[in-house]
């Protein structure tokens, strides 16, 4: 398969731009009831890749940043109160070293945004902080670490990152690491969690760090369930039922078991997580490019690949999902695990130009609320999905540590 296409598809970060469509215009579907609920309820998002994006762009998200998905004006417009800032440490650091230092740099970047705009942002260290910061009219910035590589084989680093404000850890990312196998990696080194990974889960329980099972293999998920004594989260995953064979999403059995554990699955908004058609688009384009090189006796180059992609997408544009597809995943997860075990984990700024029609930024969150209203969800149940379920898990993890 083509190097850059598959790397982007697997990691869910730094995806190449797709052809512009009318979907870039912010949809305006929401009713007054949905907009009012978005502003009065607390909305928690399990995964926003603002730190990674800002590290690259240098943008100030306290102001409007149209090139990004997340910024303060659009978050306030859509009612987003507590986006978990993803401290994303790529798998490359597992080979080069420096994973802990990279995580510390990104945490400092989030702290810098809060310090630059103390009237807009505040770091949240607890579930109660989120409630307090919402009441103060500001956006809470809790933090979660995506990839356990910064632990670097030392359990003391878990306490270090907890002290710095990390409140969940995604055990692995796109490659197997010293904690766990990855759903994106064909190498299954540990057959689930490593022995150290089991110790790390127990230590996370002791410290009050939520365990995030997004990105890990099914076997690793089973190991987490066997070890943990607190509820766990899937911070940005969707239902495999709609994307057969895509291990990155959760199977029906896993979602059911997550509910039995008391945890929460937070639905990812990326189109490739939502529909089989979108999920297969990049792979089909990569296969077509490889065939093009072979048929014409050509070698790969970034320029040649970009030109091929542009032509390919003229004939086969990316099939964006719709806000209704997100609601389909919510319906499925509620059916399997119950209304108390579903949340939102958008992956804003992490899935490139693959966000659904009508859900292109936090400003569009009322559109999703409106869809849930239309499907018969009560305001109380919608509030559970928006934040109540995640805040319950967070408090349970805090209590288990105490």
Coordinates of C-alpha atoms in Angstrom, one line a residue, residues 8-377:
X8 CA -2.6 9.1 7.3
X9 CA -5.6 6.7 7.3
X10 CA -4.2 4.6 10.1
X11 CA -3.2 7.4 12.5
X12 CA -6.1 9.7 11.9
X13 CA -3.8 12.7 12.0
X14 CA -2.4 15.1 9.4
X15 CA -4.6 13.7 6.7
X16 CA -4.1 15.2 3.2
X17 CA -6.7 17.7 2.1
X18 CA -9.6 16.2 0.2
X19 CA -11.4 18.0 -2.6
X20 CA -13.4 21.0 -1.4
X21 CA -17.1 20.4 -1.2
X22 CA -20.2 22.4 -0.2
X23 CA -19.9 20.7 3.2
X24 CA -17.2 23.2 4.2
X25 CA -20.0 25.7 4.7
X26 CA -21.3 25.4 8.3
X27 CA -24.7 23.8 8.2
X28 CA -27.5 25.5 10.0
X29 CA -30.0 22.9 10.8
X30 CA -30.6 23.2 14.5
X31 CA -33.8 24.1 16.2
X32 CA -34.1 26.7 18.9
X33 CA -34.6 23.9 21.4
X34 CA -31.3 22.2 20.4
X35 CA -29.4 25.5 20.5
X36 CA -30.7 26.3 23.9
X37 CA -29.8 22.8 25.2
X38 CA -26.3 23.2 23.8
X39 CA -25.8 26.3 25.8
X40 CA -27.4 25.2 29.1
X41 CA -26.0 21.7 29.3
X42 CA -22.4 20.9 29.8
X43 CA -20.8 19.4 26.7
X44 CA -17.7 17.3 27.0
X45 CA -15.7 16.1 24.0
X46 CA -13.4 13.1 24.7
X47 CA -10.8 14.0 22.1
X48 CA -9.7 17.2 20.4
X49 CA -6.3 17.4 18.7
X50 CA -5.7 21.1 19.3
X51 CA -2.2 20.7 20.8
X52 CA -0.8 18.8 17.9
X53 CA -2.3 21.2 15.4
X54 CA -1.1 24.3 17.3
X55 CA 2.3 22.9 17.6
X56 CA 2.5 22.7 13.8
X57 CA 0.7 25.9 12.9
X58 CA 1.5 28.2 15.8
X59 CA -2.1 29.4 15.9
X60 CA -3.8 31.1 18.8
X61 CA -7.1 29.3 19.3
X62 CA -8.4 32.0 21.6
X63 CA -9.2 33.7 18.3
X64 CA -10.9 32.4 15.2
X65 CA -8.7 30.0 13.3
X66 CA -10.7 28.9 10.2
X67 CA -7.9 26.4 9.1
X68 CA -8.5 24.4 12.3
X69 CA -11.6 22.7 13.5
X70 CA -11.4 24.0 17.1
X71 CA -11.2 27.5 18.3
X72 CA -12.8 29.5 21.1
X73 CA -15.4 31.4 19.1
X74 CA -16.8 28.2 17.5
X75 CA -16.6 26.2 20.7
X76 CA -18.7 28.9 22.5
X77 CA -21.1 29.2 19.6
X78 CA -21.8 25.4 19.7
X79 CA -21.8 25.1 23.5
X80 CA -18.6 23.0 23.8
X81 CA -17.5 23.4 27.4
X82 CA -14.9 20.7 28.1
X83 CA -12.9 19.4 25.1
X84 CA -10.2 17.0 26.3
X85 CA -7.0 18.2 24.8
X86 CA -5.2 15.3 23.2
X87 CA -1.5 15.1 24.2
X88 CA -0.7 13.1 21.1
X89 CA 2.8 11.5 21.0
X90 CA 3.3 9.8 17.7
X91 CA 4.6 6.2 17.5
X92 CA 7.8 7.5 15.9
X93 CA 9.0 8.6 19.3
X94 CA 9.0 4.9 20.3
X95 CA 12.0 4.5 18.0
X96 CA 13.8 7.8 18.4
X97 CA 13.2 8.4 22.1
X98 CA 12.0 11.6 23.6
X99 CA 8.3 10.6 24.1
X100 CA 8.1 12.0 27.7
X101 CA 9.7 15.3 26.6
X102 CA 7.3 15.6 23.7
X103 CA 4.3 15.0 26.0
X104 CA 5.6 17.7 28.4
X105 CA 6.0 20.1 25.6
X106 CA 2.4 19.6 24.5
X107 CA 1.1 20.0 28.0
X108 CA 3.0 23.2 28.2
X109 CA 1.3 24.4 25.0
X110 CA -2.1 23.8 26.5
X111 CA -1.1 25.6 29.6
X112 CA 0.2 28.4 27.4
X113 CA -3.2 28.8 25.7
X114 CA -4.9 29.0 29.1
X115 CA -2.4 31.5 30.4
X116 CA -2.7 33.6 27.3
X117 CA -6.5 33.7 27.6
X118 CA -7.4 33.4 31.3
X119 CA -10.9 34.9 30.6
X120 CA -11.6 32.1 28.0
X121 CA -9.8 28.9 29.0
X122 CA -8.9 27.1 32.2
X123 CA -7.2 23.7 32.8
X124 CA -9.6 21.3 34.4
X125 CA -8.1 18.7 36.8
X126 CA -11.3 17.1 38.0
X127 CA -14.9 16.6 37.1
X128 CA -15.9 19.2 39.6
X129 CA -13.5 21.7 37.8
X130 CA -15.5 21.2 34.6
X131 CA -18.7 22.2 36.4
X132 CA -17.1 25.2 38.0
X133 CA -15.4 26.5 34.9
X134 CA -18.6 26.2 32.9
X135 CA -20.4 28.3 35.5
X136 CA -17.6 30.9 35.2
X137 CA -18.4 31.2 31.5
X138 CA -15.1 29.8 30.3
X139 CA -14.1 26.6 28.4
X140 CA -12.5 23.9 30.5
X141 CA -9.4 22.2 29.1
X142 CA -8.9 18.8 30.6
X143 CA -6.1 16.8 29.1
X144 CA -5.7 13.2 27.9
X145 CA -2.6 11.5 26.6
X146 CA -2.9 9.7 23.3
X147 CA -0.3 6.9 23.3
X148 CA 1.3 5.5 26.5
X149 CA 4.8 5.8 25.0
X150 CA 5.8 8.7 27.3
X151 CA 5.5 6.4 30.3
X152 CA 8.9 5.0 29.0
X153 CA 8.7 1.9 31.2
X154 CA 8.7 3.7 34.5
X155 CA 5.5 3.7 36.6
X156 CA 6.7 6.9 38.3
X157 CA 6.0 8.7 35.0
X158 CA 2.3 8.0 35.5
X159 CA 2.4 10.1 38.7
X160 CA 4.4 12.7 36.9
X161 CA 1.8 13.1 34.2
X162 CA -1.1 13.0 36.6
X163 CA 0.5 15.9 38.5
X164 CA 0.8 17.8 35.2
X165 CA -2.9 17.4 34.5
X166 CA -3.3 14.3 32.4
X167 CA -6.6 12.6 33.3
X168 CA -6.7 9.7 30.8
X169 CA -4.2 7.7 28.8
X170 CA -4.8 6.0 25.5
X171 CA -2.6 3.0 26.0
X172 CA -1.3 2.7 22.4
X173 CA -1.6 4.6 19.1
X174 CA -0.7 3.4 15.6
X175 CA 2.0 0.9 16.6
X176 CA 2.5 -1.7 19.4
X177 CA 4.4 -0.1 22.3
X178 CA 5.7 -1.3 25.7
X179 CA 2.1 -1.3 27.1
X180 CA -0.1 -2.8 24.5
X181 CA -0.7 -4.0 21.0
X182 CA -2.3 -1.6 18.6
X183 CA -5.4 -2.2 16.4
X184 CA -3.5 -0.5 13.5
X185 CA -0.4 -2.7 13.8
X186 CA -0.2 -6.2 12.3
X187 CA 2.5 -7.1 14.9
X188 CA 0.8 -8.5 17.9
X189 CA 3.8 -8.6 20.2
X190 CA 2.0 -9.1 23.5
X191 CA -1.2 -10.8 22.5
X192 CA -3.0 -8.0 24.3
X193 CA -1.4 -6.0 27.1
X194 CA 2.2 -6.5 28.0
X195 CA 3.1 -7.5 31.6
X196 CA 4.1 -3.9 32.2
X197 CA 0.8 -2.7 30.6
X198 CA -1.1 -4.7 33.2
X199 CA 0.9 -3.0 36.0
X200 CA 0.3 0.4 34.4
X201 CA -3.5 -0.1 34.3
X202 CA -3.4 -1.0 38.0
X203 CA -1.3 2.1 38.8
X204 CA -3.6 4.3 36.7
X205 CA -6.5 3.0 38.9
X206 CA -4.6 3.9 42.0
X207 CA -3.7 7.4 40.8
X208 CA -7.2 8.3 39.4
X209 CA -6.2 8.2 35.7
X210 CA -8.9 7.0 33.3
X211 CA -7.9 4.1 31.1
X212 CA -8.6 4.7 27.4
X213 CA -9.2 1.6 25.3
X214 CA -9.3 3.5 21.9
X215 CA -6.7 2.3 19.5
X216 CA -5.8 -1.0 21.3
X217 CA -6.6 -4.5 20.0
X218 CA -9.6 -6.6 21.0
X219 CA -7.3 -8.9 23.1
X220 CA -5.8 -5.9 24.8
X221 CA -9.3 -4.6 25.6
X222 CA -10.1 -8.0 27.2
X223 CA -6.9 -7.7 29.3
X224 CA -7.9 -4.2 30.5
X225 CA -11.3 -5.5 31.5
X226 CA -9.7 -8.3 33.5
X227 CA -7.3 -5.9 35.3
X228 CA -9.2 -2.6 35.9
X229 CA -11.1 -2.0 39.1
X230 CA -12.6 1.3 37.8
X231 CA -14.7 2.1 34.7
X232 CA -12.8 2.8 31.5
X233 CA -13.5 4.9 28.5
X234 CA -13.1 4.7 24.7
X235 CA -12.3 8.4 24.2
X236 CA -12.8 8.5 20.4
X237 CA -14.2 5.3 19.0
X238 CA -17.3 4.3 17.1
X239 CA -19.2 1.1 16.3
X240 CA -17.6 -1.7 14.2
X241 CA -21.1 -2.8 13.2
X242 CA -21.1 0.0 10.6
X243 CA -17.5 -0.6 9.5
X244 CA -17.0 -4.4 9.3
X245 CA -13.4 -5.5 9.7
X246 CA -12.2 -2.1 11.1
X247 CA -10.7 -3.1 14.4
X248 CA -10.1 0.5 15.4
X249 CA -13.9 0.7 16.1
X250 CA -15.5 -1.4 18.9
X251 CA -17.4 -4.6 18.3
X252 CA -20.9 -5.1 19.7
X253 CA -19.5 -7.5 22.3
X254 CA -16.9 -4.9 23.4
X255 CA -19.5 -2.2 23.7
X256 CA -21.7 -4.4 25.8
X257 CA -18.8 -5.3 28.1
X258 CA -17.8 -1.6 28.4
X259 CA -21.4 -0.9 29.6
X260 CA -21.1 -3.8 32.1
X261 CA -17.9 -2.2 33.3
X262 CA -19.7 1.1 33.9
X263 CA -17.6 2.8 31.2
X264 CA -18.4 5.0 28.2
X265 CA -17.8 4.8 24.5
X266 CA -17.4 8.3 23.0
X267 CA -18.4 8.4 19.4
X268 CA -15.7 9.5 16.8
X269 CA -17.0 11.9 14.1
X270 CA -14.5 11.0 11.4
X271 CA -16.4 9.7 8.3
X272 CA -14.1 6.7 8.1
X273 CA -15.3 5.7 11.5
X274 CA -18.9 6.1 10.6
X275 CA -19.6 4.4 7.2
X276 CA -18.1 1.5 5.3
X277 CA -18.0 3.6 2.2
X278 CA -15.8 6.3 3.7
X279 CA -13.8 3.7 5.6
X280 CA -12.7 2.0 2.3
X281 CA -12.1 5.2 0.3
X282 CA -8.4 5.8 1.2
X283 CA -7.5 2.2 0.9
X284 CA -9.1 2.0 -2.6
X285 CA -7.2 5.2 -3.6
X286 CA -3.9 3.7 -2.3
X287 CA -4.5 0.5 -4.2
X288 CA -5.3 2.4 -7.4
X289 CA -2.1 4.5 -7.0
X290 CA 0.0 1.4 -6.5
X291 CA -1.5 -0.1 -9.6
X292 CA -0.9 3.1 -11.6
X293 CA 2.8 3.0 -10.6
X294 CA 3.1 -0.6 -11.6
X295 CA 1.3 -0.3 -14.9
X296 CA 3.4 2.7 -16.0
X297 CA 6.7 1.4 -14.5
X298 CA 7.0 4.5 -12.3
X299 CA 8.5 5.1 -8.9
X300 CA 6.8 6.8 -6.0
X301 CA 7.2 10.5 -5.3
X302 CA 5.1 12.9 -3.2
X303 CA 4.4 15.1 -6.2
X304 CA 3.3 12.2 -8.3
X305 CA 1.1 10.8 -5.5
X306 CA -0.5 14.3 -5.0
X307 CA -1.3 14.6 -8.7
X308 CA -2.8 11.1 -8.8
X309 CA -5.0 11.8 -5.7
X310 CA -6.3 15.0 -7.2
X311 CA -7.3 13.2 -10.4
X312 CA -8.7 10.2 -8.5
X313 CA -11.0 12.4 -6.4
X314 CA -12.4 14.2 -9.4
X315 CA -14.0 10.9 -10.4
X316 CA -14.5 9.4 -6.9
X317 CA -14.8 12.2 -4.4
X318 CA -14.5 11.4 -0.7
X319 CA -17.9 10.1 0.6
X320 CA -18.4 12.3 3.7
X321 CA -20.8 10.9 6.3
X322 CA -23.7 13.0 7.6
X323 CA -24.6 14.1 11.1
X324 CA -27.3 11.4 11.0
X325 CA -24.6 8.7 10.7
X326 CA -23.1 9.9 14.0
X327 CA -26.6 9.5 15.5
X328 CA -26.8 6.0 14.1
X329 CA -23.7 5.1 16.1
X330 CA -25.1 6.7 19.2
X331 CA -28.3 4.6 18.7
X332 CA -26.3 1.4 18.3
X333 CA -24.2 2.0 21.3
X334 CA -27.3 2.9 23.4
X335 CA -29.0 -0.3 22.3
X336 CA -25.9 -2.4 23.2
X337 CA -24.7 -0.7 26.4
X338 CA -27.5 1.5 27.6
X339 CA -28.1 5.2 27.7
X340 CA -25.6 5.7 30.6
X341 CA -22.6 4.5 28.6
X342 CA -22.4 6.7 25.5
X343 CA -20.7 10.1 24.9
X344 CA -19.0 12.2 22.2
X345 CA -15.3 12.0 21.2
X346 CA -15.2 14.1 18.0
X347 CA -11.5 13.8 17.0
X348 CA -11.7 17.5 15.8
X349 CA -8.4 18.5 14.3
X350 CA -7.4 14.8 14.2
X351 CA -9.3 13.4 11.2
X352 CA -8.5 16.0 8.6
X353 CA -11.2 16.9 6.1
X354 CA -13.3 13.9 6.8
X355 CA -15.8 15.4 9.3
X356 CA -19.5 14.7 8.5
X357 CA -21.8 17.0 6.6
X358 CA -23.4 19.3 9.3
X359 CA -20.7 18.6 11.9
X360 CA -17.6 20.4 10.7
X361 CA -16.7 22.1 13.9
X362 CA -17.9 22.6 17.5
X363 CA -20.2 25.3 16.3
X364 CA -22.3 22.5 14.6
X365 CA -22.9 20.5 17.8
X366 CA -26.5 21.8 18.0
X367 CA -27.2 20.0 14.7
X368 CA -26.3 16.7 16.4
X369 CA -28.5 17.6 19.4
X370 CA -31.4 18.3 17.0
X371 CA -30.9 15.0 15.3
X372 CA -31.2 13.2 18.7
X373 CA -34.3 15.2 19.6
X374 CA -35.8 14.1 16.3
X375 CA -35.1 10.5 17.2
X376 CA -37.0 10.8 20.4
X377 CA -34.2 11.2 23.0

